[in-house]
CSV table of C-alpha atoms in Angstrom, one decimal:
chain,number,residue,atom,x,y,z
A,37,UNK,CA,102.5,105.4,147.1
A,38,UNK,CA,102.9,101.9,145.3
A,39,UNK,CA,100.7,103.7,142.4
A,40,UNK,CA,103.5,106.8,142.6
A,41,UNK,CA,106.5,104.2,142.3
A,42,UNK,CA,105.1,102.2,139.8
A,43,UNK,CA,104.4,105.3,137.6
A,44,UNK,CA,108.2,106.0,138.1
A,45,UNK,CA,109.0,102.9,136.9
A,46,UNK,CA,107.4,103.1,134.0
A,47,UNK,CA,108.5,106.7,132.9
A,48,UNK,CA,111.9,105.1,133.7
A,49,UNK,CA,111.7,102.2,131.1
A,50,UNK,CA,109.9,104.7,128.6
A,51,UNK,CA,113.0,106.8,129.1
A,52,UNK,CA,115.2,104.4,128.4
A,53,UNK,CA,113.3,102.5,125.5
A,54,UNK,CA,113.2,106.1,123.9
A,55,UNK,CA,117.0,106.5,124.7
A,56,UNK,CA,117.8,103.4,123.1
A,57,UNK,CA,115.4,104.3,120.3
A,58,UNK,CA,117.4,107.6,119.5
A,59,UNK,CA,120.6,106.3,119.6
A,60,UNK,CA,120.1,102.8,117.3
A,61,UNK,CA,118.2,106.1,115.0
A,62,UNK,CA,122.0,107.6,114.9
A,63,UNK,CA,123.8,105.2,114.9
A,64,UNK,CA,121.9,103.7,111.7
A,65,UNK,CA,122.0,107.3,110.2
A,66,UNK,CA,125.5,107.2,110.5
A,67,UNK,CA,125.8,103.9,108.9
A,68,UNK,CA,123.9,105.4,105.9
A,69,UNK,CA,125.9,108.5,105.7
A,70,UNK,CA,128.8,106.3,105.4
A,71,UNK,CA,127.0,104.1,102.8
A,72,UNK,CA,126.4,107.0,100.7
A,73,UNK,CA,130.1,107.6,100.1
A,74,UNK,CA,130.5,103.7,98.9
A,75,UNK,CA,131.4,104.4,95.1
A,76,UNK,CA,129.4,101.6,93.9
A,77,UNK,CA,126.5,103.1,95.7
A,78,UNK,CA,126.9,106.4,94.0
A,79,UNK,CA,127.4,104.6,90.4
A,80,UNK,CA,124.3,102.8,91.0
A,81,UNK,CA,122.5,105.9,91.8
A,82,UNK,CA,124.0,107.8,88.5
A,83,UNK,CA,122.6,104.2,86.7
A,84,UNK,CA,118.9,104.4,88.2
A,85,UNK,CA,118.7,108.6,87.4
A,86,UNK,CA,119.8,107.6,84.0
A,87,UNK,CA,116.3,105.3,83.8
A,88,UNK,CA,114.5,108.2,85.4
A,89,UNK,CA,115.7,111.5,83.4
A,90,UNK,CA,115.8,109.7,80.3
A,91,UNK,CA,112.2,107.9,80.5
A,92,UNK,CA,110.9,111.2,82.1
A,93,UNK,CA,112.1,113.0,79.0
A,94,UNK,CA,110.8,110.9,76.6
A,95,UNK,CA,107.7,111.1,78.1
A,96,UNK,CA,107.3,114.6,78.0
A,97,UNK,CA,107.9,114.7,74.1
A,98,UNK,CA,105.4,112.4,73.5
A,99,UNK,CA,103.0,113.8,75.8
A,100,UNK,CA,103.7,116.9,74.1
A,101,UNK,CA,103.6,116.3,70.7
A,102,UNK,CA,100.0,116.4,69.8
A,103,UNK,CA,99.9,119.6,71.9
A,104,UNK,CA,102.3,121.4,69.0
A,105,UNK,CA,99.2,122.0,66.3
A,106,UNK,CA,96.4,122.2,68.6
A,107,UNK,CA,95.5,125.3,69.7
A,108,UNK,CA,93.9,126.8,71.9
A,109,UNK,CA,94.7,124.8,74.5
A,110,UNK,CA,92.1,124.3,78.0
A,111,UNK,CA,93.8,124.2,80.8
A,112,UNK,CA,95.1,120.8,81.6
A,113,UNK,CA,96.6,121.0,78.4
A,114,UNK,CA,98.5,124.1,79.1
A,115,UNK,CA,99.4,123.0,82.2
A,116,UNK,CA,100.6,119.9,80.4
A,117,UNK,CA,102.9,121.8,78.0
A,118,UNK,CA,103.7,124.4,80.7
A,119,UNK,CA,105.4,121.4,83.0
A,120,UNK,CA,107.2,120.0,80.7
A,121,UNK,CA,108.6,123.3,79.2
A,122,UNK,CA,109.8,123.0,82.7
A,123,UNK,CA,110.9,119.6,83.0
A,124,UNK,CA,111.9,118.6,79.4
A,125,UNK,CA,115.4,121.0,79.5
A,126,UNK,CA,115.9,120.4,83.1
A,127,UNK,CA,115.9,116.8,82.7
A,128,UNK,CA,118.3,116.7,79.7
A,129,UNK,CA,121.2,119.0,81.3
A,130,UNK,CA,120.6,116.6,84.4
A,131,UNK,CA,121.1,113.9,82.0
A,132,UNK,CA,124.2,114.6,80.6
A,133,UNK,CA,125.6,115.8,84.1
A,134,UNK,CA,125.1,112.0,84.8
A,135,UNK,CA,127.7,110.8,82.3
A,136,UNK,CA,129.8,113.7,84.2
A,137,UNK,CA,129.0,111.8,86.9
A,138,UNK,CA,129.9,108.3,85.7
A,139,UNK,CA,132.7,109.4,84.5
A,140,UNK,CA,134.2,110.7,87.8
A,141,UNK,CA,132.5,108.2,89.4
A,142,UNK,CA,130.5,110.0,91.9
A,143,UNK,CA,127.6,111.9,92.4
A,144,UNK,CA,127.5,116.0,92.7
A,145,UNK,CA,126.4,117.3,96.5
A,146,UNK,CA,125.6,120.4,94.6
A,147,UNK,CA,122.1,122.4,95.6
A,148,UNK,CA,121.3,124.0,92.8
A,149,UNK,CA,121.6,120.2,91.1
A,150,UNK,CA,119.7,118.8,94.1
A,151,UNK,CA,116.6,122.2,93.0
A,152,UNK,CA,116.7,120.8,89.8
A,153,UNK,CA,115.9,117.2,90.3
A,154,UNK,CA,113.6,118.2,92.5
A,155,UNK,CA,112.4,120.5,90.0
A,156,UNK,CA,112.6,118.3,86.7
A,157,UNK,CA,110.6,115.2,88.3
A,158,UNK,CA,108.1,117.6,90.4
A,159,UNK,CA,106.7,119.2,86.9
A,160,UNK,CA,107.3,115.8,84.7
A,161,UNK,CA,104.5,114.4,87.6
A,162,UNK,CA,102.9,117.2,87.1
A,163,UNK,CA,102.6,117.1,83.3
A,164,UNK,CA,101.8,113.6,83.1
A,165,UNK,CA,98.8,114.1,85.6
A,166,UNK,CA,97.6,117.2,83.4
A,167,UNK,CA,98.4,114.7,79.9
A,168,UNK,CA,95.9,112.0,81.9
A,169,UNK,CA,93.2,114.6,83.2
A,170,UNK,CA,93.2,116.2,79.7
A,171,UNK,CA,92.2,112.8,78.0
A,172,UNK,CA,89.4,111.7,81.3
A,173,UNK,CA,88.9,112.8,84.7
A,174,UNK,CA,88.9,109.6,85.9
A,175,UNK,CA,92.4,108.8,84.3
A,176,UNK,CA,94.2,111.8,85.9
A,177,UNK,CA,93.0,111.0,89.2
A,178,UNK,CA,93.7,107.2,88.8
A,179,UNK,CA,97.2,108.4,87.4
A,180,UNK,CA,97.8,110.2,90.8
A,181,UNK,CA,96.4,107.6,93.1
A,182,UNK,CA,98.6,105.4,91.6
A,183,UNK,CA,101.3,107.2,91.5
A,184,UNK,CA,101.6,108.0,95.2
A,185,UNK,CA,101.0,104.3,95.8
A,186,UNK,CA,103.8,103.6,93.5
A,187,UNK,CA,106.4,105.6,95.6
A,188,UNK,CA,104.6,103.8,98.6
A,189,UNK,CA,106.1,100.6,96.4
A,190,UNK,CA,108.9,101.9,96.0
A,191,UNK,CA,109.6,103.0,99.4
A,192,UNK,CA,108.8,99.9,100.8
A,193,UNK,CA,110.9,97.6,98.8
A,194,UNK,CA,113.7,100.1,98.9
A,195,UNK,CA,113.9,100.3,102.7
A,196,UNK,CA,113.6,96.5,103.2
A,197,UNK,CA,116.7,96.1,100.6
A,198,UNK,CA,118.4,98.3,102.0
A,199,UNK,CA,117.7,99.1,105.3
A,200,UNK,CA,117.3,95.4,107.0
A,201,UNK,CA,119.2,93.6,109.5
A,202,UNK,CA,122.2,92.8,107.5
A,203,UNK,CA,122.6,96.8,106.6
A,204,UNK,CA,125.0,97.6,108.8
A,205,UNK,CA,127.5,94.2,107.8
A,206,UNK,CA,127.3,95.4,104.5
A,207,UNK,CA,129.1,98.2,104.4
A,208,UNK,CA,131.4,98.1,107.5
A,209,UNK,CA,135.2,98.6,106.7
A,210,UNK,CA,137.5,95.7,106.2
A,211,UNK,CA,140.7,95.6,108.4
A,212,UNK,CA,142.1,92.6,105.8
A,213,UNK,CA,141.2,90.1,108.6
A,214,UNK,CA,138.8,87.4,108.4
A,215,UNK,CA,135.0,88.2,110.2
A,216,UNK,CA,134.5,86.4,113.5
A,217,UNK,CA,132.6,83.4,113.2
């Protein structure tokens, strides 16, 4: 019976811990949602995709360049090309949306925008793996190795910037009084 009790117990306190878990998990969510609609947030956001489209873009036209009087192509040439057929347009209508953007100071909730990100960065990744594993094997595959490790980087630093324990101080409304000391 004291084995029974004890086992209670302890479903008890996981219960709980779990409870406690879910809500901080909501509450932080929350906070984030809320973060999001901070208008120097978004205008940070519009900067960084700026970096992104416009690096990814040039990218691709280099990458493709010695592709234009070659031919035929093998495959992770064509694949190459193929992406960035994909990517290169995609990335430049996203572009100027950003100085849409900027200018109204916000960022679109749009889907079809969010496809197309989604879309233009997926085959730039693409396209620069096929560039790599056209010139060596062992280049392409370093290139994606790294790569995922690089979002890993990125991840990491991003969620300890922005994400720590002062996360939710940040971005609480003001009332026009002075924080408790």
């Amino acid at each position: 019976m004291g084995e029974e009790t004890e086992s209670a117990r302890s479903r008890a306190a996981d219960d709980a811990a779990g409870d406690a878990a879910v809500e901080a998990a909501y509450r932080l969510r929350e906070d984030a949602e809320e973060a999001k609609s901070d208008p120097a947030v978004q205008e940070e956001w519009i900067r960084q995709s700026n970096l992104i489209y416009g690096g990814l873009g040039a990218a691709g036209l280099v990458v493709v360049q010695p592709f234009l009087t070659t031919s035929p192509l093998d495959l992770t040439a064509t694949i190459c090309v193929v992406a960035f057929a994909v990517a290169i347009p995609l990335l430049a209508a996203l572009l100027v949306l950003n100085r849409q953007e900027a200018f109204r100071r916000q960022v679109t909730r749009s889907r079809l925008v969010s496809v197309a990100k989604t879309l233009a960065e997926g085959a730039s990744f693409v396209g620069l793996t096929a560039a790599f594993w056209h010139i060596s094997l062992i280049a392409g595959i370093t290139f994606l190795l790294t790569a995922f490790f690089a979002v890993g980087v990125h991840s990491a630093g991003y969620t300890k910037l922005e994400y720590d324990g002062s996360f939710r101080a940040r971005f609480r409304r003001t009332t026009g009084k002075p924080p408790a000391a």
